[in-house]
Amino acid sequence: GLPVWMWVNDPARTTWGPTTISAGGVSLTAKVESVFWDMGDGTTVSCGKGTEWKRGMGGSPSPTCGHAYKRQGDYTVRATSRWVARWSGYGQSGTIPFQLFSSRQLDVGEIQVIVTRG
């Protein structure tokens, strides 16, 4: 039941955008439009960069991108970044959508606590 926070690790110009290249009279700028998360339990989440969880933040839900599993188990989490490249040159322009993905195995466990007075 504890929340899982998802975020883009090191969102730099080359990993998040926008990044621009120009050559031969054509210019292209690419950036991530959104990240689609398949949580491996039938749940999907779509968000932006997310907020990085840091020590001391406790068990609060992510303010921007999170999920809470209902059952313990091993889950394959797949993040797909949806990019759009916009190009222009020689009086023409257009867009090129593309996706990049990464997946990780996540082990969701359970801790039982028993408090006794003695």
Coordinates of N, CA, C and O in Angstrom, one line a residue:
G1 N 0.8 -1.2 0.0 CA 0.0 0.0 0.0 C 0.8 1.3 0.0 O 0.3 2.3 -0.2
L2 N 2.1 1.2 0.2 CA 3.0 2.4 0.2 C 3.1 2.8 -1.3 O 3.2 2.0 -2.2
P3 N 3.1 4.1 -1.5 CA 3.2 4.6 -2.8 C 4.6 4.4 -3.5 O 5.6 4.5 -2.8
V4 N 4.5 4.2 -4.8 CA 5.8 4.1 -5.6 C 5.8 5.4 -6.4 O 4.9 5.8 -7.0
W5 N 7.0 6.1 -6.3 CA 7.2 7.3 -7.0 C 7.9 7.0 -8.3 O 8.9 6.2 -8.3
M6 N 7.5 7.6 -9.4 CA 8.2 7.4 -10.7 C 8.7 8.8 -11.2 O 8.0 9.7 -11.0
W7 N 9.9 8.8 -11.7 CA 10.5 10.0 -12.2 C 11.5 9.7 -13.3 O 12.0 8.6 -13.4
V8 N 11.8 10.7 -14.1 CA 12.9 10.6 -15.1 C 14.2 10.9 -14.4 O 14.4 12.0 -13.9
N9 N 15.1 9.9 -14.5 CA 16.4 10.1 -13.9 C 17.3 11.0 -14.8 O 17.4 10.7 -15.9
D10 N 17.8 12.1 -14.2 CA 18.6 13.0 -14.9 C 18.0 13.5 -16.2 O 18.5 13.3 -17.3
P11 N 16.9 14.3 -16.1 CA 16.3 14.8 -17.3 C 17.1 16.0 -18.0 O 16.9 17.1 -17.7
A12 N 18.0 15.6 -18.8 CA 18.9 16.6 -19.4 C 18.4 16.8 -20.9 O 17.5 16.2 -21.4
R13 N 19.1 17.7 -21.6 CA 18.7 18.1 -22.9 C 18.7 16.8 -23.8 O 17.8 16.7 -24.7
T14 N 19.7 15.9 -23.7 CA 19.7 14.7 -24.5 C 18.8 13.6 -24.1 O 18.6 12.7 -24.9
T15 N 18.3 13.6 -22.9 CA 17.4 12.6 -22.4 C 16.0 13.0 -22.2 O 15.1 12.2 -22.0
W16 N 15.7 14.3 -22.3 CA 14.3 14.8 -22.1 C 14.0 15.8 -23.2 O 12.9 16.0 -23.7
G17 N 15.0 16.6 -23.6 CA 14.8 17.7 -24.6 C 14.4 19.0 -23.9 O 14.4 19.1 -22.7
P18 N 14.2 20.0 -24.7 CA 14.3 20.0 -26.1 C 15.8 20.0 -26.6 O 16.6 20.6 -25.9
T19 N 16.1 19.3 -27.6 CA 17.4 19.3 -28.2 C 17.2 19.6 -29.7 O 16.3 19.1 -30.3
T20 N 18.1 20.4 -30.3 CA 18.0 20.9 -31.6 C 19.2 20.6 -32.4 O 20.4 20.7 -31.9
I21 N 19.1 20.1 -33.7 CA 20.2 20.0 -34.6 C 19.8 20.7 -35.9 O 18.6 20.7 -36.3
S22 N 20.8 21.2 -36.6 CA 20.6 21.8 -37.9 C 21.7 21.4 -38.8 O 22.8 21.3 -38.4
A23 N 21.3 21.1 -40.0 CA 22.3 20.8 -41.1 C 21.6 20.9 -42.4 O 20.5 20.6 -42.6
G24 N 22.4 21.5 -43.3 CA 22.0 21.6 -44.7 C 20.7 22.3 -44.9 O 19.9 22.0 -45.8
G25 N 20.4 23.3 -44.1 CA 19.2 24.1 -44.2 C 17.9 23.5 -43.6 O 16.8 24.0 -43.7
V26 N 18.1 22.4 -42.9 CA 17.0 21.8 -42.2 C 17.3 21.8 -40.7 O 18.4 21.5 -40.2
S27 N 16.3 22.1 -39.9 CA 16.4 22.2 -38.4 C 15.4 21.2 -37.8 O 14.3 21.1 -38.3
L28 N 15.8 20.5 -36.8 CA 15.0 19.5 -36.1 C 15.1 19.7 -34.6 O 16.2 19.8 -34.1
T29 N 14.0 19.8 -33.9 CA 13.9 19.9 -32.5 C 13.1 18.8 -31.9 O 12.0 18.6 -32.3
A30 N 13.7 18.0 -31.0 CA 13.0 16.9 -30.4 C 12.8 17.1 -28.9 O 13.8 17.6 -28.2
K31 N 11.7 16.7 -28.3 CA 11.5 16.7 -26.9 C 10.5 15.6 -26.5 O 9.6 15.2 -27.3
V32 N 10.5 15.2 -25.2 CA 9.5 14.3 -24.7 C 8.2 15.0 -24.4 O 8.2 16.1 -23.9
E33 N 7.1 14.4 -24.9 CA 5.8 15.0 -24.6 C 5.2 14.4 -23.4 O 4.5 15.1 -22.6
S34 N 5.4 13.1 -23.1 CA 4.9 12.4 -21.9 C 5.6 11.1 -21.7 O 6.3 10.6 -22.6
V35 N 5.5 10.6 -20.5 CA 6.0 9.2 -20.2 C 4.8 8.4 -19.8 O 4.0 8.7 -19.0
F36 N 4.7 7.2 -20.4 CA 3.6 6.3 -20.2 C 4.2 5.1 -19.4 O 5.2 4.5 -19.9
W37 N 3.7 4.8 -18.2 CA 4.2 3.8 -17.4 C 3.2 2.6 -17.3 O 2.0 2.8 -17.0
D38 N 3.7 1.4 -17.7 CA 2.9 0.2 -17.5 C 3.4 -0.5 -16.2 O 4.6 -0.9 -16.2
M39 N 2.6 -0.5 -15.2 CA 3.1 -0.9 -13.9 C 3.2 -2.4 -13.7 O 3.6 -2.8 -12.6
G40 N 2.8 -3.2 -14.6 CA 2.9 -4.6 -14.5 C 1.8 -5.3 -13.8 O 1.7 -6.5 -13.7
D41 N 0.8 -4.5 -13.3 CA -0.3 -5.1 -12.5 C -1.7 -4.7 -13.2 O -2.7 -4.8 -12.6
G42 N -1.6 -4.3 -14.5 CA -2.8 -3.9 -15.2 C -3.0 -2.4 -15.1 O -3.9 -1.9 -15.8
T43 N -2.2 -1.7 -14.4 CA -2.4 -0.2 -14.2 C -1.4 0.5 -15.1 O -0.3 0.1 -15.3
T44 N -1.9 1.6 -15.8 CA -1.1 2.4 -16.5 C -1.2 3.8 -16.0 O -2.2 4.3 -15.5
V45 N 0.0 4.6 -16.1 CA 0.0 5.9 -15.6 C 0.7 6.8 -16.7 O 1.8 6.3 -17.2
S46 N 0.2 7.9 -17.0 CA 0.9 8.8 -17.9 C 1.2 10.2 -17.2 O 0.3 10.7 -16.5
C47 N 2.4 10.6 -17.3 CA 2.8 11.8 -16.6 C 4.0 12.5 -17.3 O 4.6 11.9 -18.3
G48 N 4.5 13.5 -16.7 CA 5.7 14.2 -17.2 C 6.9 13.6 -16.6 O 7.0 12.4 -16.3
K49 N 7.9 14.5 -16.2 CA 9.1 14.1 -15.6 C 9.0 13.4 -14.2 O 9.8 12.7 -13.8
G50 N 7.9 13.7 -13.5 CA 7.7 13.2 -12.2 C 8.5 14.0 -11.2 O 9.2 14.9 -11.5
T51 N 8.4 13.6 -9.9 CA 9.2 14.2 -8.8 C 10.0 13.1 -8.2 O 9.5 12.1 -7.8
E52 N 11.3 13.4 -8.1 CA 12.3 12.4 -7.5 C 12.0 12.3 -6.0 O 11.9 13.3 -5.3
W53 N 11.9 11.0 -5.5 CA 11.8 10.8 -4.1 C 13.1 10.8 -3.5 O 14.1 10.3 -4.0
K54 N 13.2 11.5 -2.3 CA 14.5 11.6 -1.6 C 14.3 11.2 -0.2 O 13.2 11.3 0.4
R55 N 15.4 10.7 0.4 CA 15.4 10.3 1.8 C 14.8 11.4 2.7 O 15.0 12.5 2.5
G56 N 13.9 10.9 3.6 CA 13.2 11.9 4.5 C 11.9 12.3 4.0 O 11.1 13.0 4.8
M57 N 11.5 11.9 2.8 CA 10.2 12.4 2.3 C 9.0 11.5 2.8 O 7.9 11.8 2.6
G58 N 9.4 10.4 3.4 CA 8.4 9.5 4.0 C 7.6 8.7 3.0 O 8.0 8.5 1.9
G59 N 6.4 8.3 3.5 CA 5.5 7.5 2.7 C 4.4 8.2 2.0 O 3.3 7.6 1.7
S60 N 4.5 9.5 1.7 CA 3.5 10.3 1.1 C 3.4 9.9 -0.4 O 4.4 9.5 -1.0
P61 N 2.3 10.0 -1.0 CA 2.2 9.8 -2.5 C 2.9 10.9 -3.3 O 3.1 12.0 -2.8
S62 N 3.4 10.5 -4.4 CA 4.1 11.5 -5.3 C 3.1 12.6 -5.7 O 2.0 12.3 -6.0
P63 N 3.6 13.8 -5.7 CA 2.7 14.9 -6.1 C 2.5 15.0 -7.6 O 1.6 15.6 -8.1
T64 N 3.3 14.2 -8.4 CA 3.2 14.3 -9.8 C 3.1 13.0 -10.6 O 2.5 13.0 -11.7
C65 N 3.6 11.9 -10.1 CA 3.6 10.7 -10.8 C 3.9 9.5 -9.9 O 5.0 9.3 -9.4
G66 N 2.8 8.8 -9.6 CA 3.0 7.6 -8.6 C 1.9 6.6 -8.8 O 1.0 6.7 -9.6
H67 N 2.1 5.5 -8.0 CA 1.2 4.3 -8.1 C 1.4 3.6 -6.7 O 2.4 3.6 -6.1
A68 N 0.3 2.9 -6.3 CA 0.4 2.1 -5.1 C -0.1 0.7 -5.5 O -1.2 0.5 -6.1
Y69 N 0.7 -0.3 -5.2 CA 0.3 -1.7 -5.5 C -0.6 -2.2 -4.5 O -0.4 -1.9 -3.3
K70 N -1.5 -3.1 -4.8 CA -2.5 -3.6 -3.9 C -2.0 -5.0 -3.4 O -2.5 -5.4 -2.3
R71 N -1.1 -5.6 -4.1 CA -0.6 -7.0 -3.7 C 0.9 -7.0 -3.8 O 1.5 -6.4 -4.7
Q72 N 1.5 -7.9 -3.0 CA 2.9 -8.1 -3.1 C 3.2 -9.0 -4.3 O 2.3 -9.7 -4.7
G73 N 4.4 -8.9 -4.8 CA 4.8 -9.7 -5.9 C 5.9 -9.1 -6.7 O 6.4 -8.0 -6.4
D74 N 6.3 -9.8 -7.8 CA 7.3 -9.3 -8.7 C 6.6 -8.7 -9.9 O 5.8 -9.4 -10.6
Y75 N 6.9 -7.5 -10.3 CA 6.3 -6.8 -11.4 C 7.3 -6.2 -12.3 O 8.4 -5.8 -11.9
T76 N 7.0 -6.3 -13.6 CA 7.9 -5.7 -14.6 C 7.3 -4.4 -15.0 O 6.1 -4.3 -15.4
V77 N 8.0 -3.3 -14.6 CA 7.5 -1.9 -14.9 C 8.2 -1.5 -16.2 O 9.4 -1.6 -16.3
R78 N 7.4 -1.0 -17.1 CA 7.9 -0.5 -18.4 C 7.6 1.0 -18.6 O 6.4 1.4 -18.5
A79 N 8.6 1.8 -18.8 CA 8.4 3.2 -19.0 C 8.7 3.5 -20.5 O 9.7 3.1 -21.0
T80 N 7.7 4.2 -21.1 CA 7.8 4.5 -22.6 C 7.8 6.0 -22.7 O 6.8 6.6 -22.3
S81 N 8.8 6.6 -23.2 CA 8.8 8.1 -23.4 C 8.4 8.3 -24.8 O 8.8 7.7 -25.7
R82 N 7.4 9.2 -24.9 CA 6.8 9.6 -26.2 C 7.4 10.9 -26.6 O 7.2 12.0 -26.0
W83 N 8.2 10.8 -27.6 CA 9.0 12.0 -28.2 C 8.2 12.5 -29.4 O 7.6 11.8 -30.1
V84 N 8.4 13.8 -29.7 CA 8.0 14.4 -30.9 C 9.2 15.2 -31.5 O 9.7 16.1 -30.7
A85 N 9.6 15.0 -32.7 CA 10.6 15.8 -33.4 C 9.9 16.6 -34.4 O 9.2 16.2 -35.3
R86 N 10.1 17.9 -34.3 CA 9.5 18.9 -35.2 C 10.7 19.4 -36.1 O 11.7 19.9 -35.6
W87 N 10.5 19.3 -37.4 CA 11.5 19.7 -38.4 C 10.9 20.8 -39.3 O 9.7 20.9 -39.5
S88 N 11.9 21.6 -39.8 CA 11.5 22.6 -40.9 C 12.7 22.9 -41.7 O 13.9 22.8 -41.3
G89 N 12.4 23.2 -43.0 CA 13.5 23.6 -43.9 C 13.0 23.6 -45.3 O 12.1 22.9 -45.7
Y90 N 13.6 24.5 -46.1 CA 13.2 24.6 -47.5 C 11.7 24.8 -47.7 O 11.1 24.3 -48.6
G91 N 11.1 25.6 -46.8 CA 9.7 25.9 -47.0 C 8.7 24.8 -46.5 O 7.5 24.9 -46.7
Q92 N 9.3 23.8 -46.0 CA 8.5 22.6 -45.5 C 8.6 22.4 -44.0 O 9.6 22.9 -43.4
S93 N 7.7 21.7 -43.4 CA 7.8 21.4 -42.0 C 7.0 20.1 -41.7 O 6.1 19.8 -42.5
G94 N 7.3 19.5 -40.6 CA 6.5 18.4 -40.2 C 6.9 17.9 -38.8 O 7.7 18.5 -38.1
T95 N 6.3 16.8 -38.4 CA 6.6 16.2 -37.1 C 6.9 14.7 -37.3 O 6.4 14.0 -38.2
I96 N 7.7 14.2 -36.4 CA 8.1 12.8 -36.4 C 7.9 12.3 -35.0 O 8.7 12.6 -34.1
P97 N 6.8 11.5 -34.7 CA 6.7 10.9 -33.4 C 7.5 9.6 -33.3 O 7.6 8.9 -34.2
F98 N 8.1 9.4 -32.1 CA 8.7 8.1 -31.9 C 8.8 7.9 -30.4 O 8.5 8.8 -29.6
Q99 N 9.0 6.6 -30.0 CA 9.0 6.2 -28.6 C 10.3 5.5 -28.2 O 10.9 4.8 -29.1
L100 N 10.7 5.7 -27.0 CA 11.9 5.0 -26.4 C 11.4 4.3 -25.1 O 10.5 4.9 -24.5
F101 N 11.9 3.2 -24.8 CA 11.4 2.5 -23.6 C 12.5 1.9 -22.8 O 13.6 1.6 -23.3
S102 N 12.2 1.6 -21.5 CA 13.1 0.9 -20.6 C 12.2 0.2 -19.6 O 11.1 0.6 -19.3
S103 N 12.7 -1.0 -19.2 CA 11.9 -1.8 -18.2 C 12.8 -2.3 -17.1 O 14.0 -2.4 -17.3
R104 N 12.2 -2.4 -15.9 CA 12.9 -2.9 -14.8 C 12.0 -3.9 -14.0 O 10.7 -3.7 -14.0
Q105 N 12.6 -4.8 -13.3 CA 11.8 -5.7 -12.4 C 11.7 -5.0 -11.0 O 12.6 -4.4 -10.5
L106 N 10.5 -5.0 -10.5 CA 10.2 -4.4 -9.1 C 9.6 -5.5 -8.2 O 8.7 -6.1 -8.6
D107 N 10.3 -5.7 -7.1 CA 9.8 -6.7 -6.1 C 9.1 -5.9 -5.0 O 9.7 -5.1 -4.3
V108 N 7.8 -6.1 -5.0 CA 6.9 -5.4 -4.0 C 6.7 -6.4 -2.8 O 6.1 -7.5 -3.0
G109 N 7.1 -6.0 -1.6 CA 7.0 -6.9 -0.5 C 6.1 -6.4 0.6 O 5.4 -5.4 0.4
E110 N 6.0 -7.1 1.6 CA 5.1 -6.7 2.7 C 5.9 -6.9 4.0 O 6.6 -7.9 4.2
I111 N 5.7 -5.9 4.9 CA 6.4 -6.0 6.2 C 5.3 -6.1 7.3 O 4.3 -5.3 7.3
Q112 N 5.4 -7.1 8.1 CA 4.4 -7.2 9.2 C 5.0 -6.7 10.5 O 6.2 -7.0 10.8
V113 N 4.3 -5.9 11.2 CA 4.8 -5.3 12.5 C 3.8 -5.7 13.6 O 2.6 -5.6 13.5
I114 N 4.4 -6.3 14.6 CA 3.6 -6.6 15.8 C 4.1 -5.8 17.0 O 5.3 -5.9 17.3
V115 N 3.3 -5.1 17.6 CA 3.7 -4.3 18.8 C 3.1 -5.0 20.0 O 2.0 -5.3 20.1
T116 N 4.0 -5.3 20.9 CA 3.6 -5.9 22.2 C 4.1 -5.0 23.4 O 5.1 -4.3 23.3
R117 N 3.4 -5.1 24.4 CA 3.8 -4.4 25.6 C 4.4 -5.4 26.6 O 3.8 -6.5 26.8
G118 N 5.5 -5.1 27.2 CA 6.0 -6.1 28.0 C 6.8 -5.6 29.1 O 7.6 -5.3 29.6

